[in-house]
Coordinates of C-alpha atoms and ligand atoms in Angstrom, one line a residue:
M1 CA 36.5 14.8 -42.7
A2 CA 34.8 18.1 -41.6
N3 CA 32.4 19.6 -44.1
E4 CA 33.8 23.1 -44.9
L5 CA 30.5 24.3 -46.2
L6 CA 28.5 23.7 -43.0
P7 CA 28.8 25.7 -39.8
P8 CA 30.3 23.2 -37.3
Y9 CA 27.1 22.7 -35.3
R10 CA 25.4 21.5 -38.5
D11 CA 28.2 19.0 -39.3
A12 CA 27.3 15.6 -37.9
T13 CA 30.9 14.4 -38.3
Q14 CA 32.0 17.0 -35.7
P15 CA 32.3 15.9 -32.0
V16 CA 29.2 16.7 -30.0
E17 CA 31.0 19.0 -27.6
S18 CA 32.3 21.1 -30.6
R19 CA 28.9 21.3 -32.0
V20 CA 27.5 22.4 -28.7
R21 CA 30.1 25.1 -28.2
D22 CA 29.8 26.4 -31.8
L23 CA 26.0 26.7 -31.6
L24 CA 26.0 28.2 -28.2
S25 CA 28.4 30.9 -29.4
R26 CA 26.0 31.9 -32.1
M27 CA 22.9 32.2 -29.8
T28 CA 21.6 35.5 -28.4
L29 CA 20.4 35.6 -24.8
R30 CA 16.8 35.5 -26.0
E31 CA 17.4 32.4 -28.1
K32 CA 19.1 30.7 -25.1
A33 CA 16.2 31.6 -22.9
A34 CA 13.8 30.2 -25.5
Q35 CA 15.6 26.9 -25.6
M36 CA 15.0 26.6 -21.8
A37 CA 11.2 26.8 -22.4
Q38 CA 8.9 23.8 -22.9
I39 CA 5.4 24.8 -24.1
E40 CA 2.2 22.9 -24.5
R41 CA 1.0 21.8 -27.9
C42 CA -2.0 24.2 -27.8
V43 CA 0.2 27.3 -27.8
A44 CA 2.9 26.0 -30.2
S45 CA 2.4 28.6 -32.9
P46 CA 4.7 29.5 -35.8
S47 CA 5.8 32.6 -34.0
A48 CA 6.6 30.6 -30.8
L49 CA 8.7 28.2 -32.8
S50 CA 10.2 30.2 -35.6
G51 CA 10.5 33.6 -33.9
L52 CA 11.4 32.4 -30.4
P53 CA 13.0 29.0 -30.8
V54 CA 11.5 27.3 -27.8
G55 CA 13.4 24.1 -26.9
S56 CA 10.5 21.7 -26.6
V57 CA 6.8 21.2 -27.0
L58 CA 4.8 18.7 -25.0
S59 CA 1.4 17.0 -25.2
A60 CA -0.1 17.1 -21.7
G61 CA -2.1 14.0 -20.7
G62 CA -4.9 13.7 -23.3
S63 CA -3.6 16.6 -25.5
A64 CA -3.9 15.0 -28.9
P65 CA -4.2 16.5 -32.4
R66 CA -7.9 15.4 -32.3
E67 CA -10.1 12.8 -30.8
R68 CA -8.9 9.3 -31.7
A69 CA -6.0 10.8 -33.6
S70 CA -4.1 8.4 -35.8
P71 CA -0.3 8.0 -35.8
R72 CA -0.4 10.0 -39.1
D73 CA -2.3 12.8 -37.4
W74 CA 0.3 13.0 -34.7
A75 CA 3.2 12.9 -37.2
D76 CA 1.7 15.6 -39.4
M77 CA 1.2 17.8 -36.3
I78 CA 4.7 17.4 -35.0
D79 CA 6.4 17.6 -38.3
R80 CA 4.6 20.8 -39.0
M81 CA 5.9 22.3 -35.8
Q82 CA 9.4 21.0 -36.6
H83 CA 9.3 22.8 -39.9
W84 CA 8.4 26.0 -38.0
A85 CA 11.3 25.4 -35.6
L86 CA 13.8 24.7 -38.5
A87 CA 12.7 28.0 -40.0
S88 CA 14.1 29.9 -37.0
R89 CA 17.3 31.9 -37.4
L90 CA 19.6 29.0 -36.3
G91 CA 17.2 26.2 -37.2
I92 CA 17.4 24.4 -33.8
P93 CA 14.8 21.6 -33.9
I94 CA 12.4 21.0 -31.1
L95 CA 12.1 18.0 -28.9
Y96 CA 8.5 16.8 -28.7
A97 CA 7.5 15.1 -25.5
S98 CA 4.6 13.2 -24.1
D99 CA 3.8 10.9 -21.1
A100 CA 4.1 7.4 -22.4
V101 CA 4.1 5.8 -19.0
H102 CA 2.4 2.5 -19.8
G103 CA 2.7 2.3 -23.5
H104 CA 1.9 5.3 -25.7
N105 CA -1.1 6.1 -23.6
N106 CA -2.0 9.4 -25.3
L107 CA -2.6 7.5 -28.5
Y108 CA -5.9 5.8 -29.4
G109 CA -5.2 2.2 -30.3
A110 CA -1.7 2.0 -28.8
T111 CA -0.8 -1.0 -26.8
I112 CA -1.6 -0.2 -23.2
F113 CA 0.8 -2.1 -20.8
P114 CA 0.0 -2.7 -17.1
H115 CA 0.8 0.3 -14.9
N116 CA 4.1 0.2 -13.0
V117 CA 2.7 -1.3 -9.8
A118 CA 1.6 -4.4 -11.8
L119 CA 5.1 -4.7 -13.3
G120 CA 6.6 -4.5 -9.8
A121 CA 4.7 -7.7 -9.0
I122 CA 6.9 -9.4 -11.7
R123 CA 10.3 -7.9 -10.8
D124 CA 11.7 -8.8 -14.1
G125 CA 14.2 -6.2 -15.5
D126 CA 14.3 -7.8 -18.9
L127 CA 10.5 -7.6 -19.2
A128 CA 10.8 -3.9 -18.3
R129 CA 13.4 -3.4 -21.0
R130 CA 11.2 -5.1 -23.6
I131 CA 8.3 -3.0 -22.7
G132 CA 10.5 0.1 -23.0
E133 CA 11.5 -1.0 -26.5
A134 CA 7.9 -1.6 -27.6
T135 CA 6.8 1.7 -26.1
A136 CA 9.7 3.6 -27.8
L137 CA 8.6 2.2 -31.2
E138 CA 5.0 3.3 -30.8
V139 CA 6.1 6.7 -29.5
R140 CA 8.4 7.2 -32.4
A141 CA 5.7 6.1 -34.8
T142 CA 3.9 9.3 -34.0
G143 CA 7.0 11.5 -34.4
I144 CA 7.5 12.1 -30.7
H145 CA 11.1 12.1 -29.4
W146 CA 10.8 12.1 -25.6
T147 CA 8.7 10.4 -23.0
F148 CA 8.3 11.5 -19.4
A149 CA 9.1 8.0 -18.1
P150 CA 10.0 6.0 -16.1
C151 CA 8.5 7.2 -12.8
V152 CA 11.0 5.7 -10.3
A153 CA 9.0 6.8 -7.2
V154 CA 9.3 4.4 -4.2
C155 CA 5.7 4.6 -2.9
R156 CA 5.8 4.3 0.8
D157 CA 2.1 5.2 1.4
P158 CA -0.7 3.8 -0.9
R159 CA -2.9 6.7 0.0
W160 CA -0.9 8.6 -2.6
G161 CA -2.8 9.1 -5.8
R162 CA 0.2 8.1 -7.9
C163 CA 0.9 4.8 -6.1
Y164 CA 0.2 2.8 -9.3
E165 CA 2.9 4.8 -11.1
S166 CA 5.4 3.4 -8.6
Y167 CA 6.9 -0.1 -9.2
S168 CA 7.0 -0.8 -5.5
E169 CA 7.4 0.3 -1.9
D170 CA 10.7 -1.6 -2.0
T171 CA 13.7 0.3 -3.4
D172 CA 15.4 -2.8 -4.8
I173 CA 12.3 -3.7 -6.8
V174 CA 12.2 -0.2 -8.3
R175 CA 15.9 -0.5 -9.1
T176 CA 15.3 -3.7 -11.0
M177 CA 12.6 -2.2 -13.1
T178 CA 14.7 0.8 -14.2
S179 CA 15.9 -1.4 -17.1
I180 CA 13.1 0.2 -19.0
V181 CA 15.4 3.1 -19.6
A182 CA 17.7 0.9 -21.7
G183 CA 14.6 -0.2 -23.6
L184 CA 13.4 3.3 -24.2
Q185 CA 16.8 4.9 -25.1
G186 CA 18.6 1.9 -26.4
S187 CA 21.9 0.9 -24.9
P188 CA 24.4 2.4 -24.7
P189 CA 22.4 5.6 -25.4
L190 CA 24.9 8.3 -25.0
G191 CA 27.7 6.2 -26.3
H192 CA 26.1 5.7 -29.7
P193 CA 28.9 5.5 -32.3
P194 CA 28.7 8.6 -34.5
G195 CA 26.0 8.2 -37.2
H196 CA 23.9 5.9 -35.1
P197 CA 21.9 8.4 -33.0
F198 CA 18.9 7.1 -31.1
L199 CA 16.2 8.6 -33.0
A200 CA 17.0 6.9 -36.2
G201 CA 19.4 4.1 -35.5
R202 CA 17.2 1.9 -33.3
K203 CA 13.9 3.7 -33.1
N204 CA 14.5 4.8 -29.5
V205 CA 13.3 7.8 -27.5
I206 CA 14.7 10.0 -24.8
A207 CA 13.7 8.8 -21.3
C208 CA 13.0 11.0 -18.3
A209 CA 13.5 9.6 -14.7
K210 CA 11.0 11.2 -12.4
H211 CA 10.2 12.8 -10.0
F212 CA 13.5 13.8 -8.4
I213 CA 13.5 13.1 -5.5
G214 CA 11.3 11.6 -2.8
D215 CA 8.0 12.0 -4.6
G216 CA 6.7 8.7 -3.1
G217 CA 7.8 9.4 0.4
T218 CA 5.5 12.3 1.4
D219 CA 3.8 12.5 4.8
K220 CA 0.5 10.6 4.6
G221 CA 1.1 10.0 0.9
K222 CA -0.1 13.5 0.1
N223 CA 0.5 14.3 -3.6
E224 CA 3.0 17.2 -4.0
G225 CA 3.5 17.0 -0.2
N226 CA 6.5 17.0 2.1
T227 CA 9.0 14.1 2.5
I228 CA 10.4 14.3 6.0
C229 CA 13.6 12.2 6.4
T230 CA 17.3 12.4 6.8
F231 CA 19.6 12.6 3.8
E232 CA 20.8 9.1 4.6
E233 CA 17.1 7.9 4.5
L234 CA 16.6 9.8 1.2
E235 CA 19.6 8.2 -0.3
A236 CA 18.8 4.7 0.9
T237 CA 15.1 4.7 -0.2
H238 CA 14.6 7.2 -3.0
M239 CA 18.1 8.0 -4.5
K240 CA 19.3 4.5 -5.6
P241 CA 16.9 4.1 -8.6
Y242 CA 18.4 7.3 -10.0
L243 CA 21.9 5.8 -9.9
D244 CA 20.6 2.9 -12.1
C245 CA 19.0 5.3 -14.5
L246 CA 22.2 7.4 -14.7
A247 CA 24.2 4.2 -15.3
Q248 CA 22.0 3.5 -18.3
G249 CA 22.5 7.0 -19.6
V250 CA 19.1 8.5 -18.9
S251 CA 19.1 11.8 -20.7
T252 CA 16.6 13.8 -18.7
I253 CA 15.4 13.9 -15.1
M254 CA 12.2 15.7 -13.9
A255 CA 12.1 17.6 -10.7
S256 CA 9.5 16.6 -8.1
Y257 CA 6.6 18.9 -7.0
T258 CA 7.3 17.6 -3.5
S259 CA 9.5 19.1 -0.8
W260 CA 12.2 17.5 1.3
N261 CA 12.1 18.6 4.9
G262 CA 10.1 21.6 3.9
R263 CA 12.4 22.7 1.0
P264 CA 10.7 22.5 -2.5
L265 CA 12.7 20.3 -4.9
H266 CA 12.1 22.9 -7.6
S267 CA 14.3 25.3 -5.7
N268 CA 16.7 22.8 -4.1
H269 CA 20.2 23.7 -5.2
Y270 CA 21.7 21.1 -2.9
L271 CA 19.9 18.1 -4.3
I272 CA 19.7 19.2 -7.9
T273 CA 23.1 20.8 -8.5
E274 CA 25.3 19.7 -5.7
I275 CA 24.1 16.1 -5.5
L276 CA 22.5 15.1 -8.9
K277 CA 24.8 17.1 -11.2
G278 CA 27.8 17.4 -8.9
K279 CA 28.2 14.2 -6.8
L280 CA 26.3 11.9 -9.2
G281 CA 27.7 13.6 -12.4
F282 CA 24.4 13.8 -14.3
K283 CA 25.2 15.3 -17.8
G284 CA 21.7 15.4 -19.3
F285 CA 19.2 18.1 -18.4
V286 CA 16.7 18.6 -15.6
I287 CA 13.2 19.7 -16.5
S288 CA 10.6 21.1 -14.1
D289 CA 7.3 19.5 -13.7
W290 CA 4.1 21.1 -15.2
E291 CA 4.0 24.7 -13.8
G292 CA 6.4 23.3 -11.2
I293 CA 8.1 26.6 -10.7
D294 CA 4.8 28.4 -10.3
R295 CA 4.2 26.4 -7.2
L296 CA 7.2 28.0 -5.5
C297 CA 5.0 31.0 -4.7
Q298 CA 1.5 31.3 -3.2
P299 CA -0.8 31.9 -4.9
H300 CA 0.7 29.7 -7.7
G301 CA 2.6 31.7 -10.2
S302 CA 2.7 34.9 -8.3
N303 CA 6.1 36.7 -8.1
Y304 CA 7.0 34.7 -11.2
R305 CA 10.5 36.3 -11.4
Y306 CA 11.3 34.8 -8.0
C307 CA 9.9 31.4 -9.3
I308 CA 12.2 31.5 -12.3
S309 CA 15.3 32.7 -10.5
A310 CA 14.9 30.2 -7.6
S311 CA 14.4 27.2 -9.9
V312 CA 17.0 28.1 -12.6
N313 CA 19.6 29.0 -10.0
A314 CA 18.8 25.7 -8.2
G315 CA 19.8 23.9 -11.4
I316 CA 16.7 23.3 -13.4
D317 CA 17.6 23.6 -17.0
M318 CA 14.3 23.5 -18.9
I319 CA 11.0 24.9 -17.6
M320 CA 7.7 23.1 -18.4
V321 CA 6.1 26.5 -18.6
P322 CA 3.7 25.4 -20.3
H323 CA 1.4 28.3 -21.5
R324 CA 2.7 31.8 -20.7
Y325 CA 6.1 31.4 -22.4
E326 CA 6.3 35.1 -23.5
K327 CA 6.2 36.1 -19.8
F328 CA 8.7 33.4 -19.0
L329 CA 11.1 34.6 -21.7
E330 CA 10.7 38.3 -20.8
D331 CA 11.3 37.6 -17.1
L332 CA 14.2 35.2 -17.6
V333 CA 16.0 37.7 -19.9
F334 CA 15.4 40.4 -17.3
L335 CA 16.8 38.3 -14.5
V336 CA 20.0 37.6 -16.5
E337 CA 20.4 41.2 -17.6
S338 CA 19.9 42.3 -14.0
G339 CA 22.4 39.8 -12.7
R340 CA 20.1 37.7 -10.6
I341 CA 20.8 34.7 -12.9
S342 CA 24.4 34.3 -14.2
M343 CA 25.1 33.8 -17.9
S344 CA 27.2 30.9 -16.9
R345 CA 24.1 29.2 -15.4
I346 CA 22.2 29.9 -18.6
D347 CA 25.0 28.5 -20.8
D348 CA 25.2 25.4 -18.6
A349 CA 21.5 24.8 -19.0
V350 CA 21.5 25.4 -22.8
E351 CA 24.6 23.3 -23.3
R352 CA 22.9 20.4 -21.5
I353 CA 19.8 20.8 -23.7
L354 CA 21.8 21.1 -26.9
R355 CA 24.0 18.1 -25.9
V356 CA 21.0 15.9 -25.7
K357 CA 19.6 17.2 -29.0
F358 CA 23.0 16.5 -30.7
V359 CA 23.5 13.1 -29.1
V360 CA 20.1 11.7 -30.1
G361 CA 20.6 12.9 -33.7
L362 CA 17.8 15.4 -33.6
F363 CA 19.5 17.8 -36.1
E364 CA 19.9 14.9 -38.5
Y365 CA 16.6 13.2 -37.9
P366 CA 14.1 15.9 -36.8
F367 CA 11.1 14.4 -38.5
S368 CA 8.8 11.4 -37.9
D369 CA 9.6 8.0 -39.3
R370 CA 6.3 7.1 -41.1
S371 CA 7.4 3.6 -41.8
L372 CA 6.6 2.9 -38.2
F373 CA 2.9 3.6 -38.3
D374 CA 2.0 -0.1 -38.4
V375 CA 3.8 -0.9 -35.1
V376 CA 1.1 0.9 -33.1
G377 CA -1.0 -1.8 -31.3
C378 CA 0.7 -4.5 -33.4
K379 CA 0.3 -8.2 -32.5
E380 CA 3.8 -8.5 -31.2
H381 CA 3.3 -5.7 -28.7
Q382 CA -0.1 -7.1 -27.7
I383 CA 1.5 -10.5 -27.0
L384 CA 4.1 -8.8 -24.8
A385 CA 1.5 -6.8 -22.9
R386 CA -0.6 -10.0 -22.4
E387 CA 2.6 -11.7 -21.0
A388 CA 3.0 -8.8 -18.6
V389 CA -0.7 -9.0 -17.5
R390 CA -0.6 -12.7 -16.7
R391 CA 2.7 -12.5 -14.9
S392 CA 1.6 -9.5 -12.8
L393 CA -1.5 -11.2 -11.3
V394 CA -1.1 -12.0 -7.6
L395 CA -3.1 -14.9 -6.1
L396 CA -4.0 -13.9 -2.6
K397 CA -6.5 -16.7 -1.8
N398 CA -7.4 -20.0 -3.5
G399 CA -10.1 -21.9 -1.7
K400 CA -11.8 -21.6 1.7
D401 CA -10.0 -24.9 2.4
I402 CA -6.5 -24.9 1.1
K403 CA -7.0 -28.6 0.2
K404 CA -9.9 -27.6 -2.1
P405 CA -8.6 -24.8 -4.3
I406 CA -11.1 -23.3 -6.7
L407 CA -8.5 -22.2 -9.3
P408 CA -7.8 -23.0 -12.0
L409 CA -11.4 -22.7 -13.3
D410 CA -13.0 -25.2 -15.7
K411 CA -13.3 -23.3 -19.0
N412 CA -15.9 -25.9 -20.1
A413 CA -18.1 -25.5 -17.1
R414 CA -21.8 -25.4 -17.9
R415 CA -22.6 -21.8 -16.9
I416 CA -20.2 -19.0 -15.7
L417 CA -21.4 -15.8 -14.1
V418 CA -19.2 -12.8 -14.9
A419 CA -20.2 -9.8 -12.8
G420 CA -19.0 -6.5 -11.4
T421 CA -18.3 -2.9 -12.3
H422 CA -14.9 -3.7 -13.7
A423 CA -15.7 -6.9 -15.7
D424 CA -16.4 -5.1 -19.0
D425 CA -14.6 -1.8 -18.8
I426 CA -11.4 -1.1 -20.7
G427 CA -11.2 2.3 -19.2
Y428 CA -11.1 1.0 -15.6
Q429 CA -8.6 -1.7 -16.7
C430 CA -6.2 1.0 -18.0
G431 CA -6.6 3.5 -15.2
G432 CA -5.2 7.0 -15.2
W433 CA -2.9 8.4 -17.9
T434 CA -4.9 6.7 -20.7
I435 CA -6.3 8.7 -23.6
T436 CA -7.0 11.5 -21.1
W437 CA -4.9 12.7 -18.2
H438 CA -7.0 11.0 -15.5
G439 CA -8.5 8.2 -17.6
S440 CA -12.1 7.3 -17.5
S441 CA -14.7 4.4 -17.6
G442 CA -15.9 2.9 -20.8
R443 CA -14.6 1.9 -24.2
I444 CA -11.9 4.6 -24.3
T445 CA -9.5 2.7 -26.5
I446 CA -9.0 -0.6 -28.3
G447 CA -8.5 -3.6 -26.0
T448 CA -9.9 -6.8 -24.5
T449 CA -12.0 -6.6 -21.3
V450 CA -12.1 -9.3 -18.6
L451 CA -15.5 -10.4 -19.9
E452 CA -14.3 -10.6 -23.5
A453 CA -11.3 -12.6 -22.5
I454 CA -13.4 -15.1 -20.6
R455 CA -15.9 -15.4 -23.4
E456 CA -13.0 -16.0 -25.8
A457 CA -11.4 -18.7 -23.6
A458 CA -14.6 -20.5 -22.5
G459 CA -15.7 -23.7 -24.2
N460 CA -18.2 -23.8 -27.0
E461 CA -20.8 -25.4 -24.8
T462 CA -20.2 -23.0 -21.9
E463 CA -22.7 -20.3 -21.3
V464 CA -21.2 -17.0 -20.0
V465 CA -23.7 -14.8 -18.3
Y466 CA -22.7 -11.1 -17.7
E467 CA -24.3 -9.0 -15.0
K468 CA -22.6 -5.7 -14.3
C469 CA -24.6 -5.3 -11.1
P470 CA -25.9 -8.7 -10.0
S471 CA -29.1 -8.9 -7.9
E472 CA -31.2 -11.7 -6.3
A473 CA -32.9 -12.0 -9.7
T474 CA -29.6 -13.0 -11.2
F475 CA -29.9 -16.3 -9.3
S476 CA -33.6 -16.8 -9.2
D477 CA -34.0 -19.0 -12.3
R478 CA -30.6 -20.6 -13.0
E479 CA -27.5 -22.0 -11.4
Y480 CA -23.9 -21.2 -12.1
S481 CA -20.8 -23.4 -11.9
Y482 CA -19.0 -20.5 -10.5
A483 CA -18.8 -16.7 -10.6
I484 CA -16.0 -14.2 -11.5
V485 CA -16.6 -10.8 -9.9
A486 CA -14.4 -7.9 -11.0
I487 CA -14.4 -4.9 -8.8
G488 CA -12.0 -2.0 -8.2
E489 CA -11.2 1.7 -8.4
D490 CA -12.3 4.4 -10.8
A491 CA -9.6 6.0 -13.0
Y492 CA -7.6 8.8 -11.5
A493 CA -4.3 10.7 -11.7
E494 CA -2.1 12.6 -9.3
F495 CA -4.0 14.5 -6.6
L496 CA -7.3 13.2 -7.9
G497 CA -6.3 9.8 -6.5
D498 CA -5.2 10.9 -3.1
R499 CA -7.4 9.0 -0.6
T500 CA -7.8 8.8 3.2
E501 CA -10.0 5.7 2.9
L502 CA -9.3 2.7 0.7
G503 CA -12.4 0.6 0.9
I504 CA -13.7 -1.1 -2.3
P505 CA -15.3 1.7 -4.3
F506 CA -18.7 1.5 -6.1
D507 CA -20.1 -0.5 -3.1
G508 CA -18.0 -3.5 -4.3
A509 CA -18.2 -5.2 -0.9
T510 CA -22.0 -5.4 -1.1
M511 CA -21.8 -6.9 -4.6
I512 CA -19.3 -9.5 -3.6
S513 CA -21.4 -10.4 -0.5
L514 CA -24.5 -10.9 -2.6
V515 CA -22.7 -13.3 -5.0
V516 CA -20.4 -15.3 -2.7
G517 CA -23.4 -16.6 -0.7
K518 CA -24.8 -18.3 -3.8
V519 CA -21.9 -19.7 -5.9
P520 CA -18.2 -20.4 -5.7
T521 CA -16.7 -17.0 -6.4
V522 CA -13.4 -15.6 -7.7
V523 CA -12.9 -11.9 -7.0
I524 CA -10.6 -9.9 -9.2
V525 CA -9.4 -6.5 -7.9
I526 CA -8.7 -3.9 -10.7
S527 CA -7.0 -1.2 -8.8
G528 CA -3.9 1.0 -8.5
R529 CA -3.2 -0.2 -5.0
P530 CA -4.4 -2.6 -2.3
L531 CA -7.9 -2.1 -1.0
V532 CA -9.4 -2.9 2.4
F533 CA -11.0 -6.4 2.6
E534 CA -12.7 -6.9 6.0
P535 CA -12.1 -10.3 7.5
E536 CA -15.8 -11.4 7.2
L537 CA -15.8 -10.6 3.5
L538 CA -12.5 -12.2 2.9
D539 CA -13.7 -15.4 4.6
K540 CA -16.7 -15.7 2.2
I541 CA -14.6 -15.3 -0.9
D542 CA -13.4 -18.5 -2.5
A543 CA -10.5 -16.9 -4.4
L544 CA -9.0 -13.5 -4.5
V545 CA -6.7 -12.1 -7.3
A546 CA -5.0 -8.7 -7.5
A547 CA -4.9 -7.7 -11.1
W548 CA -3.8 -4.1 -10.6
L549 CA -4.3 -1.9 -13.7
P550 CA -3.7 -4.4 -16.5
G551 CA -4.3 -2.2 -19.5
S552 CA -5.6 -3.2 -22.9
E553 CA -4.7 -6.9 -22.9
G554 CA -7.3 -8.5 -20.6
G555 CA -6.6 -11.9 -22.2
G556 CA -3.7 -12.3 -19.8
I557 CA -6.2 -12.6 -16.9
A558 CA -8.1 -15.5 -18.6
D559 CA -4.8 -17.2 -19.4
V560 CA -4.2 -17.7 -15.7
L561 CA -7.8 -18.1 -14.4
F562 CA -8.3 -21.1 -16.6
G563 CA -4.8 -22.6 -15.9
D564 CA -3.0 -22.1 -19.2
Y565 CA -0.3 -20.5 -17.0
D566 CA 0.3 -20.5 -13.2
F567 CA 0.3 -17.4 -11.1
E568 CA 3.8 -15.8 -10.9
G569 CA 3.2 -12.3 -9.3
V570 CA 4.0 -11.5 -5.8
L571 CA 3.0 -8.3 -3.9
P572 CA 5.1 -5.3 -4.8
I573 CA 3.4 -3.4 -2.0
T574 CA 2.2 -4.3 1.5
W575 CA -1.5 -5.3 1.5
F576 CA -2.8 -3.6 4.7
K577 CA -5.7 -4.5 6.8
S578 CA -6.8 -1.0 7.5
V579 CA -5.7 2.5 6.5
D580 CA -5.2 3.2 10.2
Q581 CA -2.0 1.1 9.9
L582 CA -0.5 3.4 7.2
P583 CA 2.2 4.1 6.5
M584 CA 3.3 0.5 7.0
N585 CA 6.1 -1.0 5.0
A586 CA 8.1 -4.3 5.1
G587 CA 10.8 -3.9 7.8
H588 CA 8.7 -1.7 10.0
N589 CA 8.5 -2.9 13.6
A590 CA 4.6 -2.9 13.8
Y591 CA 4.3 -4.8 10.6
D592 CA 0.9 -6.6 10.7
P593 CA -0.4 -6.7 7.1
L594 CA -3.3 -8.7 5.6
F595 CA -0.8 -10.0 3.0
P596 CA 2.9 -9.0 3.3
L597 CA 5.2 -7.6 0.6
G598 CA 6.3 -10.5 -1.6
Y599 CA 3.2 -12.6 -0.9
G600 CA 1.6 -14.6 -3.7
L601 CA 0.2 -18.1 -4.1
K602 CA 0.5 -20.5 -7.0
M603 CA -1.9 -23.1 -8.3
N604 CA 0.9 -25.6 -8.7
L605 CA -0.5 -26.9 -12.0
D606 CA 2.1 -29.5 -12.4
N607 CA 1.0 -31.5 -9.5
R608 CA -2.7 -31.3 -10.3
S609 CA -4.2 -34.7 -9.7
Ligands
GLC1 C1 2.3 16.1 -14.5 C2 3.1 15.1 -13.8 C3 4.3 14.6 -14.5 C4 4.0 14.7 -16.0 C5 3.9 16.2 -16.4 C6 3.6 16.3 -17.9 O1 1.8 17.1 -13.6 O2 3.5 15.4 -12.5 O3 4.5 13.3 -14.1 O4 5.1 14.1 -16.7 O5 2.8 16.8 -15.7 O6 2.3 15.7 -18.2

């Protein structure tokens, strides 16, 4: 029964499309333009939200209310902004967004799950969905409505700094892992029966499939580079994961910084409007990447009116401005009034944005749900993350003689040496997009390091010796049963991770060589991608484990090293011998990897003698 006292757009019993039409009809051009703007937290002022009802606010990587902010700090900040937005003339609530790409990684103390490349080693869609559900809960606990995840890039060249954000080089593996969308948004998300909108009904969040399209296929893996291929190749390799996301009702899609055959995606009407919205029927909204439209001109952001008209006319609905929103609004209004952007395009964009806001129940549930504070980093989520860690490990070598495997290790050995730059570093374990945009070394958040996990698992009589940088002195006065050496990459994000060389950083090969000559050694690689192991080094190592970027629950590594569980992971990406071979993917003619896609050994615990 319609509520006569409320304007239709405020009446939750009205059909979504009626509410969209009613609200749109009440909006001025300036208000419509404001809804198409997403601004960063640091410029989200009362005037920006009450006076110019911007559509959305985001926290960039690391942009928190304060250092080690609590869920309450986040909820207070976002609810305060929401009150400003609701005080605007039409009271349109904002969507607040953040990159929760492996758990709620902007939040100190959140459960940090393994990055996507690790999950690709498991290839379990149900696990992806469960991780999505847990992530959504921790994101909602802070009052955030929307995460810029999943990244469904198909990384074809590991020199790309975002290789670890891709589930795999293999399209079908990425497709399997898109089930995270159902975990994040709930299922069926857009088919919620009235009164059960995502934000309240089941503690879900809005997902964002990114980066459309071909972000993982650029020449030489260059970040924000150019993907050169036919449309058929683009469809076969990079498009299919989006079909799976659409089938699960993904509400938003982010455009890629990259170009396709020289045409920037941010101004690509064919791919965004004709294909994504037309042929594939996407009904949510497309958001630009961070200053993505600015990159349409050189130097970045010059000729801003062209950047706006090219991107909005191509079909981008919301612009991640993120700072100079007054300039954006002024130019967008000018472009519409001067006829360079049609009002029908503006109405289409705003309808899409409002549709998502109505469907998820934002008008009815604009504020945080403070009953969720305790889910952040809860035991249940830690257990889930620990399961993901142990299942993602890939055993690449077990024993110089296959008949004499070194794994599983004896947890009651007399003395264990744990060494390496990555043995006791939660920051390196988590990698980029953790607490800060690019991540960092050190005790950046709560979690269990490899060393702590080994200490926890080892027997009471077992001595665990830790040497971050072992030397000859490490061995001069005592013997070890065996050594565990954890090496790997520093933390990085996006272009900071683009590499032309992929040797073991921090002189890890020298460290390994020092240790392997003295004691049976298991090497654990903490990295966002395969690294080069020269044959002579590999021959000296007794066992080699790819641990990827496992996140906060290092206990999952000890669970497998000591045989509580067998290895399950298999390579989601080709392990090359040399970067000179790249790009090299399964199916290529000259396919000569060190370890092929899908490779992974087991310890076969059941037939242990
Ligand atoms: C970044 C990334 C994108 C992220 C966005 C907001 O530049 O390309 O993946 O979601 O900005 O942080």
